[in-house]
mmCIF file with all atom_site columns, C-alpha atoms in Angstrom:
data_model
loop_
_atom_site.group_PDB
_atom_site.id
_atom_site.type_symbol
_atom_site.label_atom_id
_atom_site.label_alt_id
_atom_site.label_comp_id
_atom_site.label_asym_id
_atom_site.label_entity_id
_atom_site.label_seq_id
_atom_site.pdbx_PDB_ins_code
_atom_site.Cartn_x
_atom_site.Cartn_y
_atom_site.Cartn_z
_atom_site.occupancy
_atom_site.B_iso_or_equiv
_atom_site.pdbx_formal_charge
_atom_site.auth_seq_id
_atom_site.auth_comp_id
_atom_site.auth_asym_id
_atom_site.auth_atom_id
_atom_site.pdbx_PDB_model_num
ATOM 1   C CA . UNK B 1 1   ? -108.445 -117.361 18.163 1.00 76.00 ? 16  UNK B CA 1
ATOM 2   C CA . UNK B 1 2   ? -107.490 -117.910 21.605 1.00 92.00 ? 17  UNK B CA 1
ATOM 3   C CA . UNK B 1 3   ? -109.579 -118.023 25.144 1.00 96.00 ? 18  UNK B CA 1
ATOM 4   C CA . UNK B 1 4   ? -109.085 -114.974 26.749 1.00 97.00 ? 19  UNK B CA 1
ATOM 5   C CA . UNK B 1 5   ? -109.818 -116.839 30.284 1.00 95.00 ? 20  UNK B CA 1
ATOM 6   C CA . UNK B 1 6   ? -111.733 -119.536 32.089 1.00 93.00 ? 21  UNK B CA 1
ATOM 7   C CA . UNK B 1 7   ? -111.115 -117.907 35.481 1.00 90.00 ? 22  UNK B CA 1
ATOM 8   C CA . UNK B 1 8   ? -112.743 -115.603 35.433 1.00 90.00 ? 23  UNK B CA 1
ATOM 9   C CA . UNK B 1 9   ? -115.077 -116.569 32.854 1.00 92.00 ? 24  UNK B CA 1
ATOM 10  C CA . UNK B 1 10  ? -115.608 -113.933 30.370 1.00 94.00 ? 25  UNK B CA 1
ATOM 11  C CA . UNK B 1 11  ? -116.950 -113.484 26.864 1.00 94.00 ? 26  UNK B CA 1
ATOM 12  C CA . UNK B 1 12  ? -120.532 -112.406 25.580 1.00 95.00 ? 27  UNK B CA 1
ATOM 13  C CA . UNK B 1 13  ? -121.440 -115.941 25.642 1.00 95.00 ? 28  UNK B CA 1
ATOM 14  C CA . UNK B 1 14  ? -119.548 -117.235 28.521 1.00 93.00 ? 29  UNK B CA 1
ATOM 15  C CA . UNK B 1 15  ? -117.592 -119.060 26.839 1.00 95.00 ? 30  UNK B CA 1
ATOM 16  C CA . UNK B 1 16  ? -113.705 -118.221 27.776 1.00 96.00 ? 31  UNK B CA 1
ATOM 17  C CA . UNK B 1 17  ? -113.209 -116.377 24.209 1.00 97.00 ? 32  UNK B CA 1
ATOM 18  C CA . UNK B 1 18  ? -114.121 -113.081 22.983 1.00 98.00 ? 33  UNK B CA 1
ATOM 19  C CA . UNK B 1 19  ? -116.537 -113.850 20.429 1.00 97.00 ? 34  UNK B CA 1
ATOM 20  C CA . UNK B 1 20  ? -119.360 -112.241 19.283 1.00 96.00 ? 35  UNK B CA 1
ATOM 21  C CA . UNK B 1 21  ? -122.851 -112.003 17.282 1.00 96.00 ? 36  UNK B CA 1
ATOM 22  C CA . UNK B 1 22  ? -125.389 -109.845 16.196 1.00 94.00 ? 37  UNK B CA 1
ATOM 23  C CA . UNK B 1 23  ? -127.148 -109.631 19.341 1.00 96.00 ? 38  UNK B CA 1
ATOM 24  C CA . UNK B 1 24  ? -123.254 -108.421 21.104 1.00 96.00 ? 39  UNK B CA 1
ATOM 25  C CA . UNK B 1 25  ? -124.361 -104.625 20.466 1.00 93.00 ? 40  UNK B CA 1
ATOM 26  C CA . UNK B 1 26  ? -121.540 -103.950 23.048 1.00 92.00 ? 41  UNK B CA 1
ATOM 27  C CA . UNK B 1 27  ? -118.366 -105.795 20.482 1.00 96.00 ? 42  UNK B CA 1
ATOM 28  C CA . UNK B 1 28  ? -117.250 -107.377 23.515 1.00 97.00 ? 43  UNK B CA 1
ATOM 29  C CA . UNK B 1 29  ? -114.065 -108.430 21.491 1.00 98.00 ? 44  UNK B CA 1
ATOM 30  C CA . UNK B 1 30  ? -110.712 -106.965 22.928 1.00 98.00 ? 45  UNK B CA 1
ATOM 31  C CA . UNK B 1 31  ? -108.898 -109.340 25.257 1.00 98.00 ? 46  UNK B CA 1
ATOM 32  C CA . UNK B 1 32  ? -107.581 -107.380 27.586 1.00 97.00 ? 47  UNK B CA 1
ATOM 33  C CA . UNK B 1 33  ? -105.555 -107.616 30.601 1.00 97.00 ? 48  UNK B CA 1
ATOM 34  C CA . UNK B 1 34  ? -107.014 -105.683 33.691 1.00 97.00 ? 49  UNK B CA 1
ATOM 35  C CA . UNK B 1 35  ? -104.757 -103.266 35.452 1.00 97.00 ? 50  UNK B CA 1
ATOM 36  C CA . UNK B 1 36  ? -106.011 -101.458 38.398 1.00 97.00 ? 51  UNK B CA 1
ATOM 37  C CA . UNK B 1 37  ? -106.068 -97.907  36.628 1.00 97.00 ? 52  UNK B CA 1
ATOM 38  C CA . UNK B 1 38  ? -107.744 -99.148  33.877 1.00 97.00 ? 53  UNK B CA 1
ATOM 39  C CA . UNK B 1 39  ? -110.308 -100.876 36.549 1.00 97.00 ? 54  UNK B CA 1
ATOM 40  C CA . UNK B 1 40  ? -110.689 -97.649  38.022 1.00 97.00 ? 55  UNK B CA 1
ATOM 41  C CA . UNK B 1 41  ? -111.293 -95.601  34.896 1.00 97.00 ? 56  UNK B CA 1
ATOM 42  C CA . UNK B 1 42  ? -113.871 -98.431  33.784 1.00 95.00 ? 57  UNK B CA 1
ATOM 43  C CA . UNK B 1 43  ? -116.228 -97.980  37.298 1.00 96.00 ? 58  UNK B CA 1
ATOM 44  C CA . UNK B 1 44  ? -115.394 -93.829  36.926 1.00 95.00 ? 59  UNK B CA 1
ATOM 45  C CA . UNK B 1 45  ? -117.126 -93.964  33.375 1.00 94.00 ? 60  UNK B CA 1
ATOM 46  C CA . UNK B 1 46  ? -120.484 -96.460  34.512 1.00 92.00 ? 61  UNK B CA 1
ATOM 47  C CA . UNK B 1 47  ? -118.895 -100.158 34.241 1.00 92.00 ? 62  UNK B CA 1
ATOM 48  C CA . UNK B 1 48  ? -117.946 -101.364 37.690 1.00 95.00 ? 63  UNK B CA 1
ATOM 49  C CA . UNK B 1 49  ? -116.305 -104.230 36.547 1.00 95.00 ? 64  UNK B CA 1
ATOM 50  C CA . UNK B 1 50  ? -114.412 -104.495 40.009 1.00 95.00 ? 65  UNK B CA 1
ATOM 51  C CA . UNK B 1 51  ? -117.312 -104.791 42.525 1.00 95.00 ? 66  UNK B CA 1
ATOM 52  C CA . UNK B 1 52  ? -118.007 -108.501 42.855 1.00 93.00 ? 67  UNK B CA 1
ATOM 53  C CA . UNK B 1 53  ? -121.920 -108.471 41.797 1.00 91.00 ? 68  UNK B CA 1
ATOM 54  C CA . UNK B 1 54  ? -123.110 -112.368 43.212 1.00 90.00 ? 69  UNK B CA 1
ATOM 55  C CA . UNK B 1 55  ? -126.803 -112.251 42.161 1.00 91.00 ? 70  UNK B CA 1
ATOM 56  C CA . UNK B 1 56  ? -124.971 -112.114 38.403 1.00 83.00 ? 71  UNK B CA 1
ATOM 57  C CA . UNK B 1 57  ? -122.870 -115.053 39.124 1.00 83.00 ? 72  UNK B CA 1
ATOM 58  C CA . UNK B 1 58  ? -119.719 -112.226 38.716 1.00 87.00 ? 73  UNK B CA 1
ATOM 59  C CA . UNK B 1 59  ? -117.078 -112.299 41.287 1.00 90.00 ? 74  UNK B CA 1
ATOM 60  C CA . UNK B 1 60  ? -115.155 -108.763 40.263 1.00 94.00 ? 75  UNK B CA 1
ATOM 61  C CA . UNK B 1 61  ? -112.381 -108.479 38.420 1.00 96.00 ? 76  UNK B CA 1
ATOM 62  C CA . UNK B 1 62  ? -108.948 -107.978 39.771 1.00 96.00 ? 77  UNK B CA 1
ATOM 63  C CA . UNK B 1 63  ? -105.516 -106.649 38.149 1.00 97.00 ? 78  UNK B CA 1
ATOM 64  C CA . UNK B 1 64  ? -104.238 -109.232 36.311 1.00 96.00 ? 79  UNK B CA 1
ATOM 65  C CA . UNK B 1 65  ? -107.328 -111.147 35.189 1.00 97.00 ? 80  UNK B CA 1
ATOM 66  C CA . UNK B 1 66  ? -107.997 -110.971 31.556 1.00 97.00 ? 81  UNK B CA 1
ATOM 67  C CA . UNK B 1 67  ? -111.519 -109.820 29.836 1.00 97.00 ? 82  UNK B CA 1
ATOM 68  C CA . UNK B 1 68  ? -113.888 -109.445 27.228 1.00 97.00 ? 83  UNK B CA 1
ATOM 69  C CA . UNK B 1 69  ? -113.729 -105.557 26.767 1.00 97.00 ? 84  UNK B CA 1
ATOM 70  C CA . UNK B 1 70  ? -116.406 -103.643 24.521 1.00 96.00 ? 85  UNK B CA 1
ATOM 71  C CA . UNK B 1 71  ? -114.225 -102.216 21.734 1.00 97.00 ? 86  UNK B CA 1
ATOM 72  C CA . UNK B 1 72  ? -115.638 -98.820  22.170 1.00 96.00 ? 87  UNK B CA 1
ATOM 73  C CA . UNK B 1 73  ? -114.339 -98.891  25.673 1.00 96.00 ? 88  UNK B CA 1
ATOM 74  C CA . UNK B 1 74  ? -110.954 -100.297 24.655 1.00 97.00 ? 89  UNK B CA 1
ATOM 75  C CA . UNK B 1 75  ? -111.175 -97.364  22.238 1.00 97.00 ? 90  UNK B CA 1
ATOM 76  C CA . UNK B 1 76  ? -111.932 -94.836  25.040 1.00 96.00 ? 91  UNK B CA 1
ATOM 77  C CA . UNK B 1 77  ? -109.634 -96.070  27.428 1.00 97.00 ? 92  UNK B CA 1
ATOM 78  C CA . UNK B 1 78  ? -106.785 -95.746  24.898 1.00 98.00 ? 93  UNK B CA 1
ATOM 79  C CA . UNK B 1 79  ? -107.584 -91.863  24.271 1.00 97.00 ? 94  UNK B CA 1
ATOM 80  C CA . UNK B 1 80  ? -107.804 -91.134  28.188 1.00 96.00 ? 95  UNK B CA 1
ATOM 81  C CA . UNK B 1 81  ? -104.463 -92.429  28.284 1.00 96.00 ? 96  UNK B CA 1
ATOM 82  C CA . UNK B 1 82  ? -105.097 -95.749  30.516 1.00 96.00 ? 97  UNK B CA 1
ATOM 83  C CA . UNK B 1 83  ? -105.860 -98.552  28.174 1.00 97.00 ? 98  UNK B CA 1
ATOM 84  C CA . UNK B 1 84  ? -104.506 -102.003 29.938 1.00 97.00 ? 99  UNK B CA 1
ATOM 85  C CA . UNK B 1 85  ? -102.281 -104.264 27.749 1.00 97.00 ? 100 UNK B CA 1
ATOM 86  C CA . UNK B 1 86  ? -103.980 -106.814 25.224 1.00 98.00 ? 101 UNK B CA 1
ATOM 87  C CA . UNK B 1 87  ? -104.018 -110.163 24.479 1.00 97.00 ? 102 UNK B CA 1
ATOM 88  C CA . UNK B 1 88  ? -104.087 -110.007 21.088 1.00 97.00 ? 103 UNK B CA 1
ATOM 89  C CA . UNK B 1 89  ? -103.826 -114.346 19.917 1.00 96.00 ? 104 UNK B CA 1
ATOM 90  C CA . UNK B 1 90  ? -107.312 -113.756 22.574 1.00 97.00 ? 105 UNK B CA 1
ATOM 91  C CA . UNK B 1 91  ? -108.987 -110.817 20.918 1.00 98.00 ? 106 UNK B CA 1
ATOM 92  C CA . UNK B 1 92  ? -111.244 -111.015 18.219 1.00 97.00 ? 107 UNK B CA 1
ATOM 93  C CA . UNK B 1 93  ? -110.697 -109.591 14.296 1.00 96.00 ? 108 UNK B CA 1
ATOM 94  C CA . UNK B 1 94  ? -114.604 -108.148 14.484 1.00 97.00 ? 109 UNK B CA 1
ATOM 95  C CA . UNK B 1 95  ? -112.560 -105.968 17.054 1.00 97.00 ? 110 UNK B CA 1
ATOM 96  C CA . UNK B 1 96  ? -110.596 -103.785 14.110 1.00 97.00 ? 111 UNK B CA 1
ATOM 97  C CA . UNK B 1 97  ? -113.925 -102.710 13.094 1.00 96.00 ? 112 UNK B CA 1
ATOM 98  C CA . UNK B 1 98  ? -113.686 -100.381 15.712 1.00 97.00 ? 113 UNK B CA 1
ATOM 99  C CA . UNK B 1 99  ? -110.504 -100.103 17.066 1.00 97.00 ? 114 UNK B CA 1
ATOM 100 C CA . UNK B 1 100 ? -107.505 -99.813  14.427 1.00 97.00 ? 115 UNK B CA 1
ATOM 101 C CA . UNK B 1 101 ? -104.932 -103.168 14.288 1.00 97.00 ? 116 UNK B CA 1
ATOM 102 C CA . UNK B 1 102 ? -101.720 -99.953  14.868 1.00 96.00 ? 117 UNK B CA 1
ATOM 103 C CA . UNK B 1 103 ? -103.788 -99.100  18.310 1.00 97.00 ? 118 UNK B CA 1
ATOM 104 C CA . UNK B 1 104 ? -104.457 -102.659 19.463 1.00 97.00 ? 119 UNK B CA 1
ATOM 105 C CA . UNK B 1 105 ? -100.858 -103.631 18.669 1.00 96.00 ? 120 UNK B CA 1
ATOM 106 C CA . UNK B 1 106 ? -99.629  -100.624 20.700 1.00 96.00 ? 121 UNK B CA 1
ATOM 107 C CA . UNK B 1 107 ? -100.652 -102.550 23.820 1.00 97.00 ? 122 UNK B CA 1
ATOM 108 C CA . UNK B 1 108 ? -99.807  -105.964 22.688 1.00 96.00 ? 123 UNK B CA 1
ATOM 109 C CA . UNK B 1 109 ? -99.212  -108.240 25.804 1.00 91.00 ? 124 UNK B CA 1
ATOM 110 C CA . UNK B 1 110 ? -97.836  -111.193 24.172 1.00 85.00 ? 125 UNK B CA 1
ATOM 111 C CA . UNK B 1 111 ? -93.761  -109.644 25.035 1.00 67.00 ? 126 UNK B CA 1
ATOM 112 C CA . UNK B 1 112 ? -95.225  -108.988 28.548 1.00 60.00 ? 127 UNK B CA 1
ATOM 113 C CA . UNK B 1 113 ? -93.775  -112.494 30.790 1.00 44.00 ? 128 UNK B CA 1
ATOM 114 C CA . UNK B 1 114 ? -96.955  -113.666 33.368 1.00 42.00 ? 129 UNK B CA 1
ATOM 115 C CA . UNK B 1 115 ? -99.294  -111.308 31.711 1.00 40.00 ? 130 UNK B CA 1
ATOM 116 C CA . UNK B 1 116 ? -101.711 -114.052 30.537 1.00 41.00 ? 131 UNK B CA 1
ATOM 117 C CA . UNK B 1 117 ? -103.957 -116.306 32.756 1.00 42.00 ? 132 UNK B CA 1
ATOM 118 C CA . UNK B 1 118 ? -105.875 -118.268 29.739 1.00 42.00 ? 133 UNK B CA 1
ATOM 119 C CA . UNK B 1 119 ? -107.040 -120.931 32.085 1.00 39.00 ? 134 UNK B CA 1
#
C-alpha cells in the first residue's frame, strides 16, 4: 500500500497511509482526492473537513489534497452523486469491506495526470 499524503498529513494514525485498527470505528481507509463539491457535501453532512481547526493541529483541506476518508462516507458520497476520485495504490483493502472494489474502481485516479500529491 501506498501513502496517501504527508502534506497534509492524514491517516487514523498520522501516519501518511490509510491504515487502520480496531480502535478506527470510522474505516478511515479510502484515499481519496478532495474536490471542492465533495468538500462541500462533507461539511453539509457534519464533517467540516475544510475549516482549518489549529487547536487540532489540522490546517483544512483544500481541492486537490488527498485523505483518509471513512468508507461509509466514501460510500455516501458515491450515492449522492459527488464522490471525489480515488487513489486506489493509497487506499486500503479493509476498505472493500464496505465499499465494493466495482465502486472504488469507478473513481480510480491513477489515469487522472497531477491528481496525486503523495508527499
Amino acid at each position: 500500500m501506498s501513502l496517501c499524503s504527508t502534506r497534509p498529513v492524514t491517516g487514523f494514525f498520522r501516519d501518511g497511509a490509510c491504515n487502520t485498527c480496531d480502535a478506527d470505528r470510522g474505516s478511515h481507509t479510502v484515499c481519496a482526492v478532495m474536490t471542492a463539491e465533495f468538500l462541500a457535501f462533507s461539511k453539509y453532512v457534519g464533517n467540516d473537513l475544510s475549516t482549518p481547526r489549529p487547536e487540532f493541529g489540522f490546517a483544512g483541506l483544500s481541492p486537490g489534497d488527498q485523505w483518509c476518508l471513512c468508507a461509509g462516507r466514501f460510500l455516501q458520497a458515491h450515492d449522492e452523486g459527488c464522490a471525489p476520485r480515488v487513489n486506489l495504490s493509497a487506499t486500503h483493502r479493509r476498505a472493500l469491506s464496505i465499499v465494493p472494489l466495482d465502486v472504488l474502481e469507478l473513481y480510480d485516479a491513477s489515469e487522472d495526470s497531477g491528481a496525486g500529491n503523495d508527499n
